CSV table of C-alpha atoms in Angstrom, one decimal:
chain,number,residue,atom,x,y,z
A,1,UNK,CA,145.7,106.3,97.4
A,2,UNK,CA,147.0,105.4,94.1
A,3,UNK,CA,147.1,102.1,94.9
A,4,UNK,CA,143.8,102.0,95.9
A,5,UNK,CA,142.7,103.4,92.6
A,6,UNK,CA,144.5,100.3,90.9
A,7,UNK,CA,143.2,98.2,93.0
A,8,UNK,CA,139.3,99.0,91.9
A,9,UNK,CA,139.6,99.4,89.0
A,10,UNK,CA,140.5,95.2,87.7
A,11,UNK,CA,137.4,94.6,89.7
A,12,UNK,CA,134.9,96.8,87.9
A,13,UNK,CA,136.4,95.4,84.4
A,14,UNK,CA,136.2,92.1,85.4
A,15,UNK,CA,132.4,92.8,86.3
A,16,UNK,CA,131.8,94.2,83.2
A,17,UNK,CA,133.2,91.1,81.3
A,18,UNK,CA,131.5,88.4,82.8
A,19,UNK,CA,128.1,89.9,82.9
A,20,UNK,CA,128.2,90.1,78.8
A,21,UNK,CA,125.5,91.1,76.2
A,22,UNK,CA,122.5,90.4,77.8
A,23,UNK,CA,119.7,88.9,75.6
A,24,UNK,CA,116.0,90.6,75.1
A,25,UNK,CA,113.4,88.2,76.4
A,26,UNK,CA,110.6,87.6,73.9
A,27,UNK,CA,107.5,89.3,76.0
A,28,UNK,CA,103.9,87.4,76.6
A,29,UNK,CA,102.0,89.2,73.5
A,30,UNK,CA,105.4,87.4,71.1
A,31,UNK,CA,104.8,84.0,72.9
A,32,UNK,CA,101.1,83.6,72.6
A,33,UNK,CA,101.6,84.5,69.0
A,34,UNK,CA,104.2,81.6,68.6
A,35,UNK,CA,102.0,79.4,70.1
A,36,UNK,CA,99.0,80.2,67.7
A,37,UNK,CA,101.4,79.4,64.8
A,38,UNK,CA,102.1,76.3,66.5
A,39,UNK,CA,98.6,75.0,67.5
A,40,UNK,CA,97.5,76.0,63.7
A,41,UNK,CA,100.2,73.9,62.0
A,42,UNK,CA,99.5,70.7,64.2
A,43,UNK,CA,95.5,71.4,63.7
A,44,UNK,CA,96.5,71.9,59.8
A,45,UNK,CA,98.8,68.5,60.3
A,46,UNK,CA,96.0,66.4,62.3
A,47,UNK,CA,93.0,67.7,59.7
A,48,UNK,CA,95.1,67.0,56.7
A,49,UNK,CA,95.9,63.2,58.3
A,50,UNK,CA,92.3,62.8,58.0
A,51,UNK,CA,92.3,63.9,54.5
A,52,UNK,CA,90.4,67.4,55.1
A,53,UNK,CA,92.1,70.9,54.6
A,54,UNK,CA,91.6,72.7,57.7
A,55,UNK,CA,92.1,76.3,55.6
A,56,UNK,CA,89.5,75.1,53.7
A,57,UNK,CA,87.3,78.3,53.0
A,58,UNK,CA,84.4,77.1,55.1
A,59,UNK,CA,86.6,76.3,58.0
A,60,UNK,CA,87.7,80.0,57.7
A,61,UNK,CA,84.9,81.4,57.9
A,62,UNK,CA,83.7,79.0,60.7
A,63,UNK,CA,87.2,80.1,63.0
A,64,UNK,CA,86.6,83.8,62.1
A,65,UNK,CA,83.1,83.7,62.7
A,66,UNK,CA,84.0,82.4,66.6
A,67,UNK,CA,86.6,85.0,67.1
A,68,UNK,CA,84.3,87.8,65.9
A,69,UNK,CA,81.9,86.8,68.9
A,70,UNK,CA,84.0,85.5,71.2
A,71,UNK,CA,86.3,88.6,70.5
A,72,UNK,CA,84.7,91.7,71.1
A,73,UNK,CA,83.4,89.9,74.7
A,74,UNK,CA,87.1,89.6,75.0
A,75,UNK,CA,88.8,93.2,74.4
A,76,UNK,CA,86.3,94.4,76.5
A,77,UNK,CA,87.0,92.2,79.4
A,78,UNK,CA,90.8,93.3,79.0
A,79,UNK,CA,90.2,96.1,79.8
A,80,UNK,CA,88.7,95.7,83.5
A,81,UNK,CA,91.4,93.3,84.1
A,82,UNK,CA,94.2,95.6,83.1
A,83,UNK,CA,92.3,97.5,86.3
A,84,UNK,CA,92.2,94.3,88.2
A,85,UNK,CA,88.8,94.2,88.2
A,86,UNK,CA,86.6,91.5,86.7
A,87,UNK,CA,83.3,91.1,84.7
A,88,UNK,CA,80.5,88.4,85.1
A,89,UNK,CA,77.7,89.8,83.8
A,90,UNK,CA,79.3,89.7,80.4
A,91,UNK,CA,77.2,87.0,79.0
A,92,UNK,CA,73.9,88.4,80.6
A,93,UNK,CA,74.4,91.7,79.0
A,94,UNK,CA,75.1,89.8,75.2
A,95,UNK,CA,71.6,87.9,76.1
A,96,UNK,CA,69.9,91.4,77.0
A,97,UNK,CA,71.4,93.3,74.0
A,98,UNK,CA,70.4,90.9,71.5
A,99,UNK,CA,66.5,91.0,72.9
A,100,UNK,CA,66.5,95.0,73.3
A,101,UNK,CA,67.6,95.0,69.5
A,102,UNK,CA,65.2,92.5,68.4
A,103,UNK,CA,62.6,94.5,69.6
A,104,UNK,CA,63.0,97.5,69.1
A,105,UNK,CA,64.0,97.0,65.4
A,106,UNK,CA,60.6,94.8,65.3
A,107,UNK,CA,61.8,93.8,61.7
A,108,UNK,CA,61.6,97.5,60.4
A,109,UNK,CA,64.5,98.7,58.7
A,110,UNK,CA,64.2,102.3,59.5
A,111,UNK,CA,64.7,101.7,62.8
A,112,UNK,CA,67.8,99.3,62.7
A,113,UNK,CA,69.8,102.5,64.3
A,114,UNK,CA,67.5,103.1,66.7
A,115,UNK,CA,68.0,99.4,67.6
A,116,UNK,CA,71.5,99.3,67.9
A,117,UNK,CA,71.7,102.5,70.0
A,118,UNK,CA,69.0,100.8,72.2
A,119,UNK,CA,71.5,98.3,72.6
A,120,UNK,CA,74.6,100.2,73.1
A,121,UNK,CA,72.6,102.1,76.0
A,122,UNK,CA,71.6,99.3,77.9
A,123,UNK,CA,74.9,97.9,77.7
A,124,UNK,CA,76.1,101.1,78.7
A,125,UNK,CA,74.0,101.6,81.6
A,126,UNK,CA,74.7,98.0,82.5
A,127,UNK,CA,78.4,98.8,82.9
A,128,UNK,CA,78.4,101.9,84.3
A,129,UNK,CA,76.2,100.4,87.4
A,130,UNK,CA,79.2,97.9,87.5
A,131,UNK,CA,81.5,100.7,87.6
A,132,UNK,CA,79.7,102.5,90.5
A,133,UNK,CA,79.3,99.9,92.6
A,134,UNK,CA,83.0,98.6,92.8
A,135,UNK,CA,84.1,102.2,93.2
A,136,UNK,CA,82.2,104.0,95.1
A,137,UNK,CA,80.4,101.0,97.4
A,138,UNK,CA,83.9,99.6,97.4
A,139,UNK,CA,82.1,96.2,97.0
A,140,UNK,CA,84.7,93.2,95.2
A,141,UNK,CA,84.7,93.0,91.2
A,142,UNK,CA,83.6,89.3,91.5
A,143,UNK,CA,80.8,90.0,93.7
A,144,UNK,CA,79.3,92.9,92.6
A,145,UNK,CA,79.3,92.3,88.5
A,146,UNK,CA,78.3,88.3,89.9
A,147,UNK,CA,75.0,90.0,91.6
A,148,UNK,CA,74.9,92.5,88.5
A,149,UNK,CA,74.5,89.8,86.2
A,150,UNK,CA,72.0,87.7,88.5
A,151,UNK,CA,69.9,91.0,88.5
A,152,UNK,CA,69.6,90.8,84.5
A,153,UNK,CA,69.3,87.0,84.7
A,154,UNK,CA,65.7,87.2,86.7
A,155,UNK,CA,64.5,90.3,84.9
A,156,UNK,CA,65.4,88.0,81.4
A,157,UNK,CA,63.6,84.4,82.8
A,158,UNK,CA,60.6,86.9,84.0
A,159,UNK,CA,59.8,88.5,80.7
A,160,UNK,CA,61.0,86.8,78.0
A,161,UNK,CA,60.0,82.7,77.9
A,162,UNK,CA,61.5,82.7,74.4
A,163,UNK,CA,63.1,84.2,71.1
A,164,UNK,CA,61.4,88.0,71.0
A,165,UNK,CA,61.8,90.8,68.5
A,166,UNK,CA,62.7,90.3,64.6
A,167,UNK,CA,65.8,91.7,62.8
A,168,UNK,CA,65.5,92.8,59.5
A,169,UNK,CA,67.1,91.5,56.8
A,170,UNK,CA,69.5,94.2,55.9
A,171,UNK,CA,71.1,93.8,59.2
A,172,UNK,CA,71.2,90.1,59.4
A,173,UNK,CA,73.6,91.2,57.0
A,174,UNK,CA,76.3,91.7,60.3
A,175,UNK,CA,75.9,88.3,60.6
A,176,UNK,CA,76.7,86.7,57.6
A,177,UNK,CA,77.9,88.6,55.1
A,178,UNK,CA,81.8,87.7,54.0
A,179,UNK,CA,84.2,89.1,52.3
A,180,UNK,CA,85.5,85.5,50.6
A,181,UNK,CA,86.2,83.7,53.8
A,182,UNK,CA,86.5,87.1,55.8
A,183,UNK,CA,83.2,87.7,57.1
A,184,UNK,CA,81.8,91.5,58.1
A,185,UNK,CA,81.9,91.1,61.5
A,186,UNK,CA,85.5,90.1,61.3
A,187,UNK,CA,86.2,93.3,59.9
A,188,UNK,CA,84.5,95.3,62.6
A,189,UNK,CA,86.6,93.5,65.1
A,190,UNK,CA,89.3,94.6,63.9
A,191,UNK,CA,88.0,98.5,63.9
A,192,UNK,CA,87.1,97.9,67.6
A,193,UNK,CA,90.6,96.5,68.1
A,194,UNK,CA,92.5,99.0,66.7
A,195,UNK,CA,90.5,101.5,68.6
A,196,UNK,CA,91.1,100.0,71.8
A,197,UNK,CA,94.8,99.8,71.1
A,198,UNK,CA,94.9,103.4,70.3
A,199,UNK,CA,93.0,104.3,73.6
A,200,UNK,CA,95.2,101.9,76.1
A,201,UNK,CA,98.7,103.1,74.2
A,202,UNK,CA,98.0,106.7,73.1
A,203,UNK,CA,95.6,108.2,75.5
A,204,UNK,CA,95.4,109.2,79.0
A,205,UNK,CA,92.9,107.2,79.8
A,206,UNK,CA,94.5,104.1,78.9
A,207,UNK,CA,97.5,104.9,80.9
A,208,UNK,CA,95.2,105.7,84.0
A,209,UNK,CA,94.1,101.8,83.3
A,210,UNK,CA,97.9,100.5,83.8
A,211,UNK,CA,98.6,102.8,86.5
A,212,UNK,CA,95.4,101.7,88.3
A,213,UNK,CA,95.6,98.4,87.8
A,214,UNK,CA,99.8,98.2,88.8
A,215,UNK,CA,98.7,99.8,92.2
A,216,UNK,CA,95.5,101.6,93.3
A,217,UNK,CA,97.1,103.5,96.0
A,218,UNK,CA,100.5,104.6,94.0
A,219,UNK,CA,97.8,105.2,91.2
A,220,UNK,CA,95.7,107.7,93.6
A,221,UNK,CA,98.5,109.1,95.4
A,222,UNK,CA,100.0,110.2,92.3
A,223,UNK,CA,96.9,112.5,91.5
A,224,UNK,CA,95.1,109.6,89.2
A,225,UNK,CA,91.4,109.7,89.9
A,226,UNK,CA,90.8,106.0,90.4
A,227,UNK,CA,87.3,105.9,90.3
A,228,UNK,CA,87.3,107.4,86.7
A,229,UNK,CA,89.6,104.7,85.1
A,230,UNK,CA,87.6,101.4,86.6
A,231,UNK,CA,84.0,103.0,85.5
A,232,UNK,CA,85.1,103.7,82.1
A,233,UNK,CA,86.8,100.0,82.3
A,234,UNK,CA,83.2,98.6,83.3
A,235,UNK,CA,81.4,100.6,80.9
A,236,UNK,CA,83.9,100.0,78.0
A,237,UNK,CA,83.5,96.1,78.8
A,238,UNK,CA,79.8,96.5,78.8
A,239,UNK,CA,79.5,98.2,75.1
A,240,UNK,CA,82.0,95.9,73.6
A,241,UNK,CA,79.6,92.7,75.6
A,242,UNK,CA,76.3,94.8,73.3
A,243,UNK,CA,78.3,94.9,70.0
A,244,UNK,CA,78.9,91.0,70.5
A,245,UNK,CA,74.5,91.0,71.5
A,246,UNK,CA,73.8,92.7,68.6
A,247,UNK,CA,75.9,90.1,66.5
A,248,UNK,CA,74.3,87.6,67.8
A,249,UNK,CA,70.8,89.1,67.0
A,250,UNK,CA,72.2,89.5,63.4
A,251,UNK,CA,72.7,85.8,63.2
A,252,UNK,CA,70.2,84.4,65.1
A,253,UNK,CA,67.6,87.0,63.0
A,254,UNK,CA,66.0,87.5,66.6
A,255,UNK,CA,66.9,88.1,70.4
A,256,UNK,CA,67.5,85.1,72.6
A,257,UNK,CA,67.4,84.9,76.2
A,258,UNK,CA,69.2,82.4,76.6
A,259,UNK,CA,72.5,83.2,75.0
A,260,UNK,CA,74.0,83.6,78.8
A,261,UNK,CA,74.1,80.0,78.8
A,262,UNK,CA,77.1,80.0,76.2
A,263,UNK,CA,79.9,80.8,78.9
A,264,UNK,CA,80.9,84.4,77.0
A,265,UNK,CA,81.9,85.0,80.3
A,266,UNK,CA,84.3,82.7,81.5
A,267,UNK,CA,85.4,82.1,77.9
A,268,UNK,CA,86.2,86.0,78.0
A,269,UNK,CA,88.1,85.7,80.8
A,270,UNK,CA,90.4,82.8,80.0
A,271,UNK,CA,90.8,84.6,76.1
A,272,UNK,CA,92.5,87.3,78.0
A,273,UNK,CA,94.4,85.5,80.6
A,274,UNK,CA,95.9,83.3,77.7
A,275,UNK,CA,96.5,86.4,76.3
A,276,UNK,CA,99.3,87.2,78.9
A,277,UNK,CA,97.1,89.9,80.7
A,278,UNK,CA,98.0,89.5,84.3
A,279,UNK,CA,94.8,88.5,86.4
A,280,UNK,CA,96.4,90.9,89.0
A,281,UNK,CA,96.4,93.5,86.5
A,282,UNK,CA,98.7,96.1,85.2
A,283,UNK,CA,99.9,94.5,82.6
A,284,UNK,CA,98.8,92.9,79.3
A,285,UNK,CA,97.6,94.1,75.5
A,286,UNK,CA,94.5,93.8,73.2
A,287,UNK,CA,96.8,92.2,70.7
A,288,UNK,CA,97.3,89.6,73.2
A,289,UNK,CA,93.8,88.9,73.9
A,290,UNK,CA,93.3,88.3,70.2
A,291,UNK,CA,95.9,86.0,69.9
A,292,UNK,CA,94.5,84.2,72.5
A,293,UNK,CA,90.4,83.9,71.0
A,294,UNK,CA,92.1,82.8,67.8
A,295,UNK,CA,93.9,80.0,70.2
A,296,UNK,CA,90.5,79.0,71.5
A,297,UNK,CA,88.6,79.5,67.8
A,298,UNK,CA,91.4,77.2,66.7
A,299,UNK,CA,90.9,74.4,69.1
A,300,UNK,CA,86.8,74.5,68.8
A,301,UNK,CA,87.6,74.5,64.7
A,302,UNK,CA,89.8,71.3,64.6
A,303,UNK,CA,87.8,69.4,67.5
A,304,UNK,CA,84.7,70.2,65.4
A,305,UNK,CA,86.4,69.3,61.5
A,306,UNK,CA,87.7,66.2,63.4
A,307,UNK,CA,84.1,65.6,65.5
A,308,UNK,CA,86.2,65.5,68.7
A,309,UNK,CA,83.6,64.5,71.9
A,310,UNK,CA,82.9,68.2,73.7
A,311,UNK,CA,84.7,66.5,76.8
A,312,UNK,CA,87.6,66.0,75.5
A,313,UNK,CA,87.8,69.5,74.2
A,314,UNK,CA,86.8,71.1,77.1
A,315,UNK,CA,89.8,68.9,79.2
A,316,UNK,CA,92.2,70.2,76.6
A,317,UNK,CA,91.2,73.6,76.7
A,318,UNK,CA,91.3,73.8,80.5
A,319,UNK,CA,94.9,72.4,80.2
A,320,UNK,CA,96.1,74.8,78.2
A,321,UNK,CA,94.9,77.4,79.9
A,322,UNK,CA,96.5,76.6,83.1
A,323,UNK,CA,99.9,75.5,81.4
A,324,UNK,CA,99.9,79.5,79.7
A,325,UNK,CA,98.8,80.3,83.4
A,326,UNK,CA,102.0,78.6,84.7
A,327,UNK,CA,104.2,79.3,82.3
A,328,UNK,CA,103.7,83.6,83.0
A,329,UNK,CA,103.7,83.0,86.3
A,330,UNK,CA,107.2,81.4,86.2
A,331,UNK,CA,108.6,84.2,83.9
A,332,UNK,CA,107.8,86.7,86.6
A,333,UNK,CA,109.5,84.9,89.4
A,334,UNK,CA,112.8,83.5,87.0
A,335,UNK,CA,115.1,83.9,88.9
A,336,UNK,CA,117.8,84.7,86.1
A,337,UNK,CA,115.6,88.1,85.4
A,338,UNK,CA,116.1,89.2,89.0
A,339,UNK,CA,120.5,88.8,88.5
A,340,UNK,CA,120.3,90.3,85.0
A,341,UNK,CA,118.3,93.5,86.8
A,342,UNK,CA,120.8,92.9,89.6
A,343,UNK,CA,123.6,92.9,87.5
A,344,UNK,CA,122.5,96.1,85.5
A,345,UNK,CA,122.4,97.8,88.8
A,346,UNK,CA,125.6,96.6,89.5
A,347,UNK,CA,127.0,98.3,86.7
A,348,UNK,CA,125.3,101.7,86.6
A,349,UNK,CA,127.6,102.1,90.1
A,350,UNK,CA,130.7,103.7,89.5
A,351,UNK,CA,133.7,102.7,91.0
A,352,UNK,CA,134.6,105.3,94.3
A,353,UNK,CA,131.0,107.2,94.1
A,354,UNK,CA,128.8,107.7,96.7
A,355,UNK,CA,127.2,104.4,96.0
A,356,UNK,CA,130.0,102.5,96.5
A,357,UNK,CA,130.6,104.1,99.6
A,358,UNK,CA,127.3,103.4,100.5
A,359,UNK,CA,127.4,100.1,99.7
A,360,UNK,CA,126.1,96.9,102.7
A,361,UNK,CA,129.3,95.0,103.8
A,362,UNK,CA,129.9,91.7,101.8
A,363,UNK,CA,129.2,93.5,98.8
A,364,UNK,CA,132.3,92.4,96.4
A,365,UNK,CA,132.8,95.1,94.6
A,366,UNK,CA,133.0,97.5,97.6
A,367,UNK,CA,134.9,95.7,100.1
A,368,UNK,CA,137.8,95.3,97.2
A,369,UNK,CA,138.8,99.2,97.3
A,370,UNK,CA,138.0,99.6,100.7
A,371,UNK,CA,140.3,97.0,102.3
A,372,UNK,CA,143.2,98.1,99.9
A,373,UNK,CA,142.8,101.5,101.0
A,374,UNK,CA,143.1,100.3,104.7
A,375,UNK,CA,146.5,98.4,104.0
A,376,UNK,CA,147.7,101.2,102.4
A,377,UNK,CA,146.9,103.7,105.3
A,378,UNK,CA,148.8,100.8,107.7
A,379,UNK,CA,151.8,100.9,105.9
């Protein structure tokens, strides 16, 4: 039996040896960061060829001013996603936010909070119907937010033919204001950001989101009330869509039906998926989301310093969306992940335990101290 012992034992330090130090892989949220660094040094490189600063203050203000909007659309679709749900009445609910502001503030400052809680509580309500409907009518994410926002679309074309309401001045002051090339809005993002961080990392709730959107069933089994996670998902998605309608009311200095036209929606949607959220959900961060509206901010800043032709810019867009699409896909199927995990297992065995015991035939570093202990029993 000593023997045997010897025998084993050169094997399990020769695996150790060869597997060596293995090296942390940089995660999505680090990658979509290095690739904003990137795309803002050749967009600094192509402005400056051109003789133009692209940091010029009022190019700032022009790249914050899209990520505020395009932004808070954004966090809020990441977090149905994370649930592996979807949202496509986004854009509709900006449009109807904006209008239920406008006119309910009529262009009378004392009721500016009235206003924006009007806002908020459509948008609200808008989600939560979202919510119910996937949930409890079981009825597909794309379908029934698709019919949602179709819903809002006719009510929208029936009663308002134009611009309606009036926003008083002191909060078309959301809008415009700045802080130097840092505008107010900007900061509010960042408010909403770090609040949605807190909720997905610190809170129950947020972890209920993961869990639900890795696997439903796991998810319920384990005691997770499903239905709870993907209605405060919609709803979330549905305030954060009437923050970005009352910004646009600010601006604008009225509501506008028409603002669904402007693709918050789909735009949302590939923010977040450039972001490294997985479309199948389960996995992804707000921080990665933002990285990837600054990506898109950047692009529609240079093509517009540069006057690039909108066709172009959407052909590059869609390009890079797909090539980050690609490029995460391939990082969950690398092959060299699944023998580092292997190889990890590998080593957590120890040599003669019930593992290796256990162990299928052809397995190396079982059939080594098995057929040694055979011969030895022979002789």
């Amino acid at each position: 039996m000593s023997t045997a012992v010897s025998t084993a034992s050169p094997s399990t330090g020769s695996a150790k040896s060869t597997s060596g130090p293995r090296r942390r892989r940089l995660g999505s949220t680090g990658i979509v960061y290095l690739a904003l660094v990137g795309i803002l040094v050749i967009s600094a490189g192509l402005v400056a060829a051109q003789g133009g600063n692209f940091f010029s203050q009022g190019n700032l203000f022009y790249l914050l001013s899209q990520t505020s909007l395009l932004g808070f659309v954004a966090i809020g679709q990441t977090f149905v996603i994370l649930c592996k749900s979807l949202d496509l009445s986004v854009g509709y609910v900006v449009a109807w936010s904006s209008l239920v502001a406008a006119t309910t503030m009529a262009g009378d400052p004392s009721r500016i909070w009235l206003g924006v809680v009007a806002a908020l509580a459509v948008a609200a309500g808008v989600g939560l119907v979202n919510g119910l409907v996937i949930s409890k009518l079981r009825v597909n994410s794309f379908i029934a937010t698709l019919g949602v926002g179709l819903i809002i679309k006719g009510y929208l074309d029936t009663q308002y033919k134009g611009p309606s309401g009036e926003i008083p001045k002191a909060f078309q002051g959301f809008g415009y204001t700045r802080i130097g090339p840092v505008p107010i809005s900007v900061i509010v993002l960042a408010v909403v950001m770090v609040l949605g961080v807190v909720l997905l990392n610190r809170t129950r709730s947020g972890y209920h989101m993961f869990a639900v959107g890795g696997n439903i069933d796991v998810a319920r089994l384990s005691g997770i009330r499903t239905d709870r996670s993907i209605i405060l998902a919609h709803v979330l998605c549905s305030l954060c869509a009437g923050v970005a309608g009352l910004l646009i009311a600010a601006r604008f200095g009225t509501g506008n039906a028409l603002v669904y036209t402007y693709g918050y929606d789909l735009n949302s949607i590939a923010a977040v998926v450039l972001g490294g959220t997985l479309l199948m959900g389960g996995r992804g961060s707000i921080m990665g989301t933002i990285a990837g509206v600054l990506i898109l901010a950047s692009l529609d800043t240079v093509f517009n310093v540069l006057d690039v032709s909108p066709f172009f810019k959407d052909v590059l867009r869609g390009a890079i969306i797909i090539a980050a699409v690609a490029m995460y896909a391939r990082r969950q199927i690398d092959p060299a992940s699944s023998r580092a995990r292997f190889r990890a297992l590998a080593q957590s065995v120890r040599p003669g335990g019930a593992r290796d015991r256990q162990a299928p035939p052809g397995s190396s570093s079982a059939s080594a101290p098995s057929t040694s202990s055979g011969k030895e029993a022979t002789r």
